[in-house]
Amino acid sequence: MKVGIVGLPNVGKSTLFSALTKNKVNINNYPFCTIKPNVGIAQVRDGRLDKLHTLHPKSQKIPAIVEFVDIAGLVRNAHKGEGLGNQFLSNIRNVDAIIEVVRAFGGDDVQHVEGKIDPARDIETIKSELILADLEQIARRKEKIAKMRRGQGKEKEIAEIEWDILLMFEKKLNEEKWLGKMENARLPDGQGKWKIEIPEKLESYAEELIKNFSLLSAKPVLFVINIKDTATAENIDFSQIGLNEDQYVLIDAKLEKELGEMSPKEAEGLGLKSRLKDIVQHSYQLLSQLTFYTSGEKETRSWTTKKGALAPEAAGVIHSDFQKNFIRANVINWQKLLDVGSWKDAREKGLIRQEGKSYVMRKGDVVEFVTGK
């Protein structure tokens, strides 16, 4: 899972990236000190994994990870190539989700590219640039589809469906809304065949188009409000910014970086506690990920797949051959396995379920995949 860290220049993106991943990166007080994306990983804390590891304490414990990408700062008119606009947009299309760092701290020692601290304006700037970039991409696609609509047969039919979906995308984006999921999206009056709402198969087609074109405004977003202290946070009107509590995390990126350079004992002595785990957990949840486990003498490990994934898809996360050669999955809930004490005892007590290709994975499953050619 890859999460891009974005925002205007000099808002604390690289500082946050360094704190999250413990990677040392160039952090300077001028725009675009990050040019090529920095990449690093952070582990997802998981109490269930810790408890499962007690069954095989000598095994290697491997938690799930989130890959973070520190992307160059975006400025107004980036969709027209301003600043490092084209490079920024290209890099962000390659991530699964977005963390947008928003500056809410003052101080003349750190320049603000717009000259004044205004979180609501900055959020709107980034949103507008992503929407405008998507509208330009949709316009280019419509030019190609227009030719296909003049054809015959199946090609024309597919082109007509895609054309209507692109109209829906345009309508939503012109209303300055994120694309997100396309259920109940409406077409402009008098246009297209589906004037009321998208049928299920069309919704699926729309989501496939979003994926194929990596549309920026469809990516899930977590806002990280970079503050200096709680008093700063009290001065922010989040209702004006338009964010719900589950959409943002308050953090002092500079302090988090300093905490990462201290020992836990030093931090505790100063009465300081890191909030980085909140960001990692939120990032993990952005894509509606589901965690399952494998447990044995060699390895106790967390794996992630999308919610609603079938057993063969989950097997493919471990190895592509597992999905191709899937026969069945032997499954037990992690807590039941922990209560019984071992896989052997769980099997003897008939607690291990045998599931086939149609099994929908559940949160906390401990799985043994059986494969063959």
mmCIF file of C-alpha atoms in Angstrom:
data_model
loop_
_atom_site.group_PDB
_atom_site.id
_atom_site.type_symbol
_atom_site.label_atom_id
_atom_site.label_comp_id
_atom_site.label_asym_id
_atom_site.label_seq_id
_atom_site.Cartn_x
_atom_site.Cartn_y
_atom_site.Cartn_z
ATOM 1 C CA MET A 1 0.000 0.000 0.000
ATOM 2 C CA LYS A 2 1.519 3.313 -1.118
ATOM 3 C CA VAL A 3 0.517 6.667 0.407
ATOM 4 C CA GLY A 4 1.674 9.984 -1.067
ATOM 5 C CA ILE A 5 2.479 12.927 1.246
ATOM 6 C CA VAL A 6 1.478 16.139 -0.546
ATOM 7 C CA GLY A 7 0.859 19.805 0.137
ATOM 8 C CA LEU A 8 2.092 23.286 -0.681
ATOM 9 C CA PRO A 9 5.841 23.975 -0.332
ATOM 10 C CA ASN A 10 7.189 24.573 3.196
ATOM 11 C CA VAL A 11 4.261 23.034 5.085
ATOM 12 C CA GLY A 12 6.248 20.209 6.738
ATOM 13 C CA LYS A 13 5.838 17.320 4.269
ATOM 14 C CA SER A 14 9.457 16.184 4.371
ATOM 15 C CA THR A 15 9.637 16.676 8.145
ATOM 16 C CA LEU A 16 6.590 14.437 8.586
ATOM 17 C CA PHE A 17 7.988 11.877 6.129
ATOM 18 C CA SER A 18 11.276 11.782 8.046
ATOM 19 C CA ALA A 19 9.436 11.306 11.348
ATOM 20 C CA LEU A 20 7.220 8.524 9.966
ATOM 21 C CA THR A 21 9.917 6.525 8.196
ATOM 22 C CA LYS A 22 13.062 7.500 10.164
ATOM 23 C CA ASN A 23 14.640 8.404 6.804
ATOM 24 C CA LYS A 24 16.888 11.457 6.709
ATOM 25 C CA VAL A 25 15.815 13.732 3.865
ATOM 26 C CA ASN A 26 16.569 17.250 2.675
ATOM 27 C CA ILE A 27 14.539 19.691 4.818
ATOM 28 C CA ASN A 28 15.133 23.337 3.966
ATOM 29 C CA ASN A 29 13.260 26.626 4.194
ATOM 30 C CA TYR A 30 12.674 27.187 0.492
ATOM 31 C CA PRO A 31 10.154 25.868 -2.034
ATOM 32 C CA PHE A 32 10.862 22.629 -3.920
ATOM 33 C CA CYS A 33 13.772 21.382 -1.778
ATOM 34 C CA THR A 34 12.149 17.992 -2.529
ATOM 35 C CA ILE A 35 12.377 17.279 -6.254
ATOM 36 C CA LYS A 36 12.591 13.513 -6.630
ATOM 37 C CA PRO A 37 10.132 11.678 -4.356
ATOM 38 C CA ASN A 38 11.577 10.206 -1.163
ATOM 39 C CA VAL A 39 10.269 6.727 -0.349
ATOM 40 C CA GLY A 40 10.176 4.966 3.022
ATOM 41 C CA ILE A 41 8.086 2.522 5.053
ATOM 42 C CA ALA A 42 6.415 2.492 8.465
ATOM 43 C CA GLN A 43 5.134 -0.522 10.363
ATOM 44 C CA VAL A 44 1.483 -0.830 11.371
ATOM 45 C CA ARG A 45 1.152 -1.508 15.075
ATOM 46 C CA ASP A 46 -1.066 -4.541 15.635
ATOM 47 C CA GLY A 47 -1.922 -5.910 19.060
ATOM 48 C CA ARG A 48 -3.427 -9.057 17.541
ATOM 49 C CA LEU A 49 -0.131 -9.873 15.840
ATOM 50 C CA ASP A 50 1.732 -9.384 19.128
ATOM 51 C CA LYS A 51 -0.604 -11.845 20.872
ATOM 52 C CA LEU A 52 -0.436 -14.415 18.064
ATOM 53 C CA HIS A 53 3.349 -14.245 18.259
ATOM 54 C CA THR A 54 3.172 -15.664 21.803
ATOM 55 C CA LEU A 55 2.096 -18.991 20.243
ATOM 56 C CA HIS A 56 5.458 -19.174 18.446
ATOM 57 C CA PRO A 57 7.746 -16.794 20.340
ATOM 58 C CA LYS A 58 10.842 -17.926 18.414
ATOM 59 C CA SER A 59 9.235 -17.201 15.043
ATOM 60 C CA GLN A 60 9.949 -14.040 13.110
ATOM 61 C CA LYS A 61 7.244 -11.422 13.719
ATOM 62 C CA ILE A 62 6.478 -9.425 10.562
ATOM 63 C CA PRO A 63 3.894 -6.619 10.780
ATOM 64 C CA ALA A 64 2.071 -5.028 7.867
ATOM 65 C CA ILE A 65 3.681 -1.899 6.438
ATOM 66 C CA VAL A 66 2.632 1.332 4.786
ATOM 67 C CA GLU A 67 4.902 2.799 2.107
ATOM 68 C CA PHE A 68 5.097 6.591 2.235
ATOM 69 C CA VAL A 69 6.174 8.797 -0.670
ATOM 70 C CA ASP A 70 7.281 12.387 -0.012
ATOM 71 C CA ILE A 71 6.220 14.292 -3.146
ATOM 72 C CA ALA A 72 7.403 17.736 -4.292
ATOM 73 C CA GLY A 73 5.281 20.698 -3.192
ATOM 74 C CA LEU A 74 2.366 21.769 -5.348
ATOM 75 C CA VAL A 75 1.528 25.405 -6.129
ATOM 76 C CA ARG A 76 -1.377 27.237 -7.730
ATOM 77 C CA ASN A 77 -1.690 26.439 -11.474
ATOM 78 C CA ALA A 78 0.286 23.208 -11.109
ATOM 79 C CA HIS A 79 -2.118 21.629 -13.613
ATOM 80 C CA LYS A 80 -0.681 24.102 -16.141
ATOM 81 C CA GLY A 81 2.873 23.099 -15.272
ATOM 82 C CA GLU A 82 3.629 25.806 -12.680
ATOM 83 C CA GLY A 83 6.361 24.954 -10.157
ATOM 84 C CA LEU A 84 6.989 21.226 -10.454
ATOM 85 C CA GLY A 85 3.359 20.690 -11.422
ATOM 86 C CA ASN A 86 3.687 18.063 -14.129
ATOM 87 C CA GLN A 87 6.155 16.028 -12.078
ATOM 88 C CA PHE A 88 3.989 16.342 -8.953
ATOM 89 C CA LEU A 89 0.860 15.153 -10.742
ATOM 90 C CA SER A 90 2.708 12.240 -12.323
ATOM 91 C CA ASN A 91 4.084 11.099 -8.957
ATOM 92 C CA ILE A 92 0.761 11.379 -7.164
ATOM 93 C CA ARG A 93 -1.044 9.281 -9.779
ATOM 94 C CA ASN A 94 1.158 6.362 -8.715
ATOM 95 C CA VAL A 95 -0.022 6.268 -5.070
ATOM 96 C CA ASP A 96 -3.089 4.555 -3.619
ATOM 97 C CA ALA A 97 -4.038 7.248 -1.103
ATOM 98 C CA ILE A 98 -3.054 10.792 -0.154
ATOM 99 C CA ILE A 99 -1.925 12.468 3.046
ATOM 100 C CA GLU A 100 -2.266 16.220 2.598
ATOM 101 C CA VAL A 101 -0.127 18.220 5.026
ATOM 102 C CA VAL A 102 -1.707 21.576 5.844
ATOM 103 C CA ARG A 103 0.268 24.297 7.590
ATOM 104 C CA ALA A 104 -1.404 25.824 10.633
ATOM 105 C CA PHE A 105 1.665 27.237 12.397
ATOM 106 C CA GLY A 106 2.980 30.769 12.068
ATOM 107 C CA GLY A 107 6.496 32.160 12.192
ATOM 108 C CA ASP A 108 8.473 34.285 9.764
ATOM 109 C CA ASP A 109 11.398 31.847 9.924
ATOM 110 C CA VAL A 110 9.550 29.501 7.544
ATOM 111 C CA GLN A 111 8.288 31.073 4.340
ATOM 112 C CA HIS A 112 4.741 30.402 3.159
ATOM 113 C CA VAL A 113 4.416 30.247 -0.606
ATOM 114 C CA GLU A 114 1.146 32.243 -0.454
ATOM 115 C CA GLY A 115 2.538 34.796 2.024
ATOM 116 C CA LYS A 116 -0.081 34.169 4.736
ATOM 117 C CA ILE A 117 -1.192 31.220 6.906
ATOM 118 C CA ASP A 118 -4.672 30.108 5.831
ATOM 119 C CA PRO A 119 -5.419 26.332 6.136
ATOM 120 C CA ALA A 120 -8.835 26.604 4.409
ATOM 121 C CA ARG A 121 -7.338 28.379 1.387
ATOM 122 C CA ASP A 122 -4.460 25.896 1.142
ATOM 123 C CA ILE A 123 -6.815 22.906 1.207
ATOM 124 C CA GLU A 124 -8.928 24.516 -1.504
ATOM 125 C CA THR A 125 -5.821 25.199 -3.621
ATOM 126 C CA ILE A 126 -4.730 21.555 -3.589
ATOM 127 C CA LYS A 127 -8.276 20.337 -4.213
ATOM 128 C CA SER A 128 -8.737 22.696 -7.160
ATOM 129 C CA GLU A 129 -5.457 21.664 -8.774
ATOM 130 C CA LEU A 130 -6.280 17.959 -8.538
ATOM 131 C CA ILE A 131 -9.776 18.532 -9.930
ATOM 132 C CA LEU A 132 -8.503 20.695 -12.807
ATOM 133 C CA ALA A 133 -5.860 18.100 -13.665
ATOM 134 C CA ASP A 134 -8.554 15.383 -13.785
ATOM 135 C CA LEU A 135 -10.839 17.540 -15.941
ATOM 136 C CA GLU A 136 -8.019 18.004 -18.448
ATOM 137 C CA GLN A 137 -7.377 14.259 -18.538
ATOM 138 C CA ILE A 138 -11.091 13.534 -19.013
ATOM 139 C CA ALA A 139 -11.272 16.070 -21.851
ATOM 140 C CA ARG A 140 -8.397 14.330 -23.624
ATOM 141 C CA ARG A 141 -10.105 10.954 -23.186
ATOM 142 C CA LYS A 142 -13.376 12.318 -24.566
ATOM 143 C CA GLU A 143 -11.566 13.380 -27.743
ATOM 144 C CA LYS A 144 -10.532 9.756 -28.312
ATOM 145 C CA ILE A 145 -13.927 8.335 -27.358
ATOM 146 C CA ALA A 146 -15.692 10.701 -29.777
ATOM 147 C CA LYS A 147 -14.088 8.831 -32.685
ATOM 148 C CA MET A 148 -15.145 5.450 -31.311
ATOM 149 C CA ARG A 149 -18.752 6.664 -30.930
ATOM 150 C CA ARG A 150 -18.914 7.081 -34.698
ATOM 151 C CA GLY A 151 -18.066 3.398 -35.157
ATOM 152 C CA GLN A 152 -20.306 0.324 -35.201
ATOM 153 C CA GLY A 153 -21.232 -2.643 -33.018
ATOM 154 C CA LYS A 154 -19.637 -3.493 -29.709
ATOM 155 C CA GLU A 155 -16.966 -0.779 -29.939
ATOM 156 C CA LYS A 156 -19.650 1.904 -30.318
ATOM 157 C CA GLU A 157 -21.689 0.451 -27.429
ATOM 158 C CA ILE A 158 -18.707 0.480 -25.064
ATOM 159 C CA ALA A 159 -17.771 3.986 -26.209
ATOM 160 C CA GLU A 160 -21.298 5.257 -25.446
ATOM 161 C CA ILE A 161 -21.174 3.827 -21.919
ATOM 162 C CA GLU A 162 -17.746 5.320 -21.267
ATOM 163 C CA TRP A 163 -18.883 8.665 -22.704
ATOM 164 C CA ASP A 164 -21.781 8.821 -20.238
ATOM 165 C CA ILE A 165 -19.494 7.953 -17.342
ATOM 166 C CA LEU A 166 -17.067 10.685 -18.363
ATOM 167 C CA LEU A 167 -19.999 13.123 -18.380
ATOM 168 C CA MET A 168 -20.799 12.081 -14.806
ATOM 169 C CA PHE A 169 -17.186 12.605 -13.797
ATOM 170 C CA GLU A 170 -17.202 16.056 -15.363
ATOM 171 C CA LYS A 171 -20.445 17.025 -13.668
ATOM 172 C CA LYS A 172 -19.195 16.050 -10.230
ATOM 173 C CA LEU A 173 -15.813 17.706 -10.695
ATOM 174 C CA ASN A 174 -17.353 20.921 -12.036
ATOM 175 C CA GLU A 175 -19.356 21.017 -8.799
ATOM 176 C CA GLU A 176 -15.945 20.898 -7.025
ATOM 177 C CA LYS A 177 -16.650 17.485 -5.494
ATOM 178 C CA TRP A 178 -14.238 14.579 -5.096
ATOM 179 C CA LEU A 179 -15.127 11.636 -7.318
ATOM 180 C CA GLY A 180 -14.901 8.916 -4.694
ATOM 181 C CA LYS A 181 -17.445 6.163 -5.229
ATOM 182 C CA MET A 182 -19.885 6.719 -8.073
ATOM 183 C CA GLU A 183 -23.072 5.257 -6.628
ATOM 184 C CA ASN A 184 -26.153 7.370 -7.360
ATOM 185 C CA ALA A 185 -24.133 9.794 -9.478
ATOM 186 C CA ARG A 186 -26.372 11.776 -11.782
ATOM 187 C CA LEU A 187 -25.840 12.914 -15.348
ATOM 188 C CA PRO A 188 -26.484 16.476 -16.494
ATOM 189 C CA ASP A 189 -30.154 16.751 -17.461
ATOM 190 C CA GLY A 190 -30.926 15.504 -20.926
ATOM 191 C CA GLN A 191 -27.579 13.817 -21.459
ATOM 192 C CA GLY A 192 -26.833 10.127 -21.597
ATOM 193 C CA LYS A 193 -28.957 7.033 -21.143
ATOM 194 C CA TRP A 194 -28.681 6.781 -17.360
ATOM 195 C CA LYS A 195 -30.284 10.035 -16.207
ATOM 196 C CA ILE A 196 -31.313 8.935 -12.696
ATOM 197 C CA GLU A 197 -28.597 6.755 -11.168
ATOM 198 C CA ILE A 198 -25.920 4.276 -12.143
ATOM 199 C CA PRO A 199 -26.987 0.629 -12.351
ATOM 200 C CA GLU A 200 -24.693 -1.762 -10.502
ATOM 201 C CA LYS A 201 -22.732 -2.891 -13.568
ATOM 202 C CA LEU A 202 -22.237 0.710 -14.671
ATOM 203 C CA GLU A 203 -20.993 1.669 -11.209
ATOM 204 C CA SER A 204 -18.425 -1.110 -11.459
ATOM 205 C CA TYR A 205 -17.398 0.140 -14.911
ATOM 206 C CA ALA A 206 -17.024 3.682 -13.542
ATOM 207 C CA GLU A 207 -14.758 2.510 -10.745
ATOM 208 C CA GLU A 208 -12.687 0.574 -13.271
ATOM 209 C CA LEU A 209 -12.232 3.751 -15.332
ATOM 210 C CA ILE A 210 -11.156 5.659 -12.219
ATOM 211 C CA LYS A 211 -8.567 2.971 -11.558
ATOM 212 C CA ASN A 212 -7.316 2.801 -15.152
ATOM 213 C CA PHE A 213 -6.846 6.571 -15.419
ATOM 214 C CA SER A 214 -5.590 6.969 -11.812
ATOM 215 C CA LEU A 215 -7.851 9.974 -11.356
ATOM 216 C CA LEU A 216 -6.425 12.128 -8.571
ATOM 217 C CA SER A 217 -9.717 13.372 -7.145
ATOM 218 C CA ALA A 218 -10.889 9.783 -6.556
ATOM 219 C CA LYS A 219 -8.043 8.902 -4.195
ATOM 220 C CA PRO A 220 -8.885 8.761 -0.457
ATOM 221 C CA VAL A 221 -7.393 11.683 1.504
ATOM 222 C CA LEU A 222 -6.279 12.163 5.118
ATOM 223 C CA PHE A 223 -5.492 15.728 6.168
ATOM 224 C CA VAL A 224 -2.594 16.206 8.580
ATOM 225 C CA ILE A 225 -2.849 19.643 10.199
ATOM 226 C CA ASN A 226 0.698 20.671 11.111
ATOM 227 C CA ILE A 227 0.568 22.717 14.319
ATOM 228 C CA LYS A 228 3.069 23.926 16.912
ATOM 229 C CA ASP A 229 0.921 23.519 20.014
ATOM 230 C CA THR A 230 -2.646 22.856 21.126
ATOM 231 C CA ALA A 231 -3.313 26.584 21.420
ATOM 232 C CA THR A 232 -2.719 26.845 17.672
ATOM 233 C CA ALA A 233 -5.310 24.133 17.081
ATOM 234 C CA GLU A 234 -7.891 25.993 19.149
ATOM 235 C CA ASN A 235 -7.659 28.920 16.727
ATOM 236 C CA ILE A 236 -8.568 26.780 13.710
ATOM 237 C CA ASP A 237 -12.193 26.750 12.599
ATOM 238 C CA PHE A 238 -12.463 23.211 11.210
ATOM 239 C CA SER A 239 -16.096 23.738 10.227
ATOM 240 C CA GLN A 240 -14.908 26.509 7.909
ATOM 241 C CA ILE A 241 -12.297 24.193 6.442
ATOM 242 C CA GLY A 242 -15.037 21.620 5.901
ATOM 243 C CA LEU A 243 -13.401 18.645 7.620
ATOM 244 C CA ASN A 244 -15.012 16.035 9.848
ATOM 245 C CA GLU A 245 -13.111 14.645 12.843
ATOM 246 C CA ASP A 246 -12.329 11.389 11.052
ATOM 247 C CA GLN A 247 -10.769 13.247 8.118
ATOM 248 C CA TYR A 248 -7.841 14.888 9.872
ATOM 249 C CA VAL A 249 -5.098 14.412 12.460
ATOM 250 C CA LEU A 250 -3.444 17.250 14.411
ATOM 251 C CA ILE A 251 0.308 16.860 14.675
ATOM 252 C CA ASP A 252 3.495 18.828 15.288
ATOM 253 C CA ALA A 253 5.740 17.390 12.577
ATOM 254 C CA LYS A 254 8.903 19.063 13.893
ATOM 255 C CA LEU A 255 8.299 17.731 17.403
ATOM 256 C CA GLU A 256 7.596 14.250 16.009
ATOM 257 C CA LYS A 257 10.917 14.291 14.175
ATOM 258 C CA GLU A 258 12.684 15.325 17.398
ATOM 259 C CA LEU A 259 10.872 12.581 19.338
ATOM 260 C CA GLY A 260 12.130 10.052 16.813
ATOM 261 C CA GLU A 261 15.683 11.037 17.708
ATOM 262 C CA MET A 262 15.062 10.528 21.468
ATOM 263 C CA SER A 263 14.906 7.320 23.452
ATOM 264 C CA PRO A 264 11.436 6.363 24.753
ATOM 265 C CA LYS A 265 12.711 7.092 28.279
ATOM 266 C CA GLU A 266 13.791 10.618 27.315
ATOM 267 C CA ALA A 267 10.441 11.363 25.686
ATOM 268 C CA GLU A 268 8.558 10.013 28.692
ATOM 269 C CA GLY A 269 10.670 12.145 31.016
ATOM 270 C CA LEU A 270 9.628 15.245 29.083
ATOM 271 C CA GLY A 271 5.980 14.193 29.151
ATOM 272 C CA LEU A 272 5.881 13.906 25.357
ATOM 273 C CA LYS A 273 3.979 11.278 23.388
ATOM 274 C CA SER A 274 4.098 10.618 19.657
ATOM 275 C CA ARG A 275 0.938 10.683 17.543
ATOM 276 C CA LEU A 276 2.539 9.136 14.483
ATOM 277 C CA LYS A 277 0.692 5.860 15.070
ATOM 278 C CA ASP A 278 -2.563 7.763 14.450
ATOM 279 C CA ILE A 279 -1.340 8.690 10.975
ATOM 280 C CA VAL A 280 -0.160 5.164 10.177
ATOM 281 C CA GLN A 281 -3.455 3.669 11.375
ATOM 282 C CA HIS A 282 -5.523 6.246 9.460
ATOM 283 C CA SER A 283 -3.442 5.616 6.339
ATOM 284 C CA TYR A 284 -4.056 1.908 6.713
ATOM 285 C CA GLN A 285 -7.797 2.516 6.994
ATOM 286 C CA LEU A 286 -7.991 4.920 4.043
ATOM 287 C CA LEU A 287 -8.095 2.071 1.553
ATOM 288 C CA SER A 288 -10.476 -0.092 3.612
ATOM 289 C CA GLN A 289 -7.791 -2.687 4.138
ATOM 290 C CA LEU A 290 -8.498 -5.978 5.891
ATOM 291 C CA THR A 291 -5.845 -7.754 7.969
ATOM 292 C CA PHE A 292 -5.383 -11.515 8.039
ATOM 293 C CA TYR A 293 -2.569 -13.604 9.471
ATOM 294 C CA THR A 294 -0.348 -16.600 8.962
ATOM 295 C CA SER A 295 1.127 -18.240 12.041
ATOM 296 C CA GLY A 296 3.776 -20.915 12.313
ATOM 297 C CA GLU A 297 7.122 -21.890 13.801
ATOM 298 C CA LYS A 298 9.112 -19.872 11.259
ATOM 299 C CA GLU A 299 6.954 -16.780 10.857
ATOM 300 C CA THR A 300 4.020 -14.927 12.441
ATOM 301 C CA ARG A 301 2.866 -12.335 9.941
ATOM 302 C CA SER A 302 0.193 -9.747 9.152
ATOM 303 C CA TRP A 303 -1.070 -9.547 5.581
ATOM 304 C CA THR A 304 -3.430 -7.030 4.029
ATOM 305 C CA THR A 305 -6.052 -7.297 1.340
ATOM 306 C CA LYS A 306 -9.084 -5.235 0.395
ATOM 307 C CA LYS A 307 -12.340 -5.671 2.302
ATOM 308 C CA GLY A 308 -14.601 -8.097 0.471
ATOM 309 C CA ALA A 309 -11.670 -10.030 -1.041
ATOM 310 C CA LEU A 310 -12.237 -13.710 -1.765
ATOM 311 C CA ALA A 311 -9.863 -16.327 -0.383
ATOM 312 C CA PRO A 312 -7.939 -16.828 -3.666
ATOM 313 C CA GLU A 313 -7.322 -13.048 -3.866
ATOM 314 C CA ALA A 314 -5.944 -13.054 -0.324
ATOM 315 C CA ALA A 315 -3.747 -16.027 -1.200
ATOM 316 C CA GLY A 316 -2.410 -14.008 -4.125
ATOM 317 C CA VAL A 317 -1.178 -11.341 -1.707
ATOM 318 C CA ILE A 318 1.269 -13.918 -0.323
ATOM 319 C CA HIS A 319 2.283 -15.252 -3.742
ATOM 320 C CA SER A 320 0.686 -15.021 -7.178
ATOM 321 C CA ASP A 321 1.026 -18.801 -7.610
ATOM 322 C CA PHE A 322 -1.117 -19.296 -4.499
ATOM 323 C CA GLN A 323 -4.018 -17.547 -6.198
ATOM 324 C CA LYS A 324 -3.547 -19.397 -9.475
ATOM 325 C CA ASN A 325 -3.267 -22.808 -7.828
ATOM 326 C CA PHE A 326 -5.713 -22.230 -4.957
ATOM 327 C CA ILE A 327 -7.560 -25.318 -3.674
ATOM 328 C CA ARG A 328 -8.905 -24.276 -0.284
ATOM 329 C CA ALA A 329 -8.207 -22.195 2.809
ATOM 330 C CA ASN A 330 -8.034 -23.593 6.328
ATOM 331 C CA VAL A 331 -9.297 -20.768 8.538
ATOM 332 C CA ILE A 332 -9.768 -19.867 12.191
ATOM 333 C CA ASN A 333 -10.390 -16.572 13.964
ATOM 334 C CA TRP A 334 -7.242 -15.236 15.674
ATOM 335 C CA GLN A 335 -8.882 -15.056 19.129
ATOM 336 C CA LYS A 336 -10.181 -18.634 18.918
ATOM 337 C CA LEU A 337 -6.698 -19.831 17.957
ATOM 338 C CA LEU A 338 -5.210 -17.885 20.854
ATOM 339 C CA ASP A 339 -7.776 -19.339 23.285
ATOM 340 C CA VAL A 340 -7.098 -22.925 22.159
ATOM 341 C CA GLY A 341 -3.328 -22.427 22.225
ATOM 342 C CA SER A 342 -2.166 -24.123 19.018
ATOM 343 C CA TRP A 343 -3.169 -24.943 15.461
ATOM 344 C CA LYS A 344 -2.878 -28.670 16.267
ATOM 345 C CA ASP A 345 -5.332 -28.446 19.186
ATOM 346 C CA ALA A 346 -7.712 -26.283 17.142
ATOM 347 C CA ARG A 347 -7.729 -28.902 14.377
ATOM 348 C CA GLU A 348 -8.373 -31.745 16.843
ATOM 349 C CA LYS A 349 -11.310 -29.809 18.308
ATOM 350 C CA GLY A 350 -12.793 -29.212 14.857
ATOM 351 C CA LEU A 351 -12.346 -25.436 15.014
ATOM 352 C CA ILE A 352 -10.462 -25.134 11.740
ATOM 353 C CA ARG A 353 -12.891 -24.377 8.889
ATOM 354 C CA GLN A 354 -12.263 -25.464 5.310
ATOM 355 C CA GLU A 355 -13.294 -22.692 2.923
ATOM 356 C CA GLY A 356 -13.403 -22.668 -0.875
ATOM 357 C CA LYS A 357 -12.939 -20.127 -3.647
ATOM 358 C CA SER A 358 -16.121 -18.224 -2.803
ATOM 359 C CA TYR A 359 -15.131 -17.535 0.825
ATOM 360 C CA VAL A 360 -15.088 -13.817 1.686
ATOM 361 C CA MET A 361 -12.144 -13.053 3.965
ATOM 362 C CA ARG A 362 -12.922 -11.743 7.443
ATOM 363 C CA LYS A 363 -10.966 -9.398 9.662
ATOM 364 C CA GLY A 364 -8.671 -11.355 11.979
ATOM 365 C CA ASP A 365 -8.659 -14.627 10.025
ATOM 366 C CA VAL A 366 -5.622 -16.849 10.577
ATOM 367 C CA VAL A 367 -5.197 -18.806 7.361
ATOM 368 C CA GLU A 368 -3.357 -21.776 5.935
ATOM 369 C CA PHE A 369 -3.740 -21.823 2.150
ATOM 370 C CA VAL A 370 -3.721 -25.202 0.415
ATOM 371 C CA THR A 371 -2.559 -25.093 -3.203
ATOM 372 C CA GLY A 372 -1.707 -27.532 -5.955
ATOM 373 C CA LYS A 373 -1.237 -27.822 -9.706
#
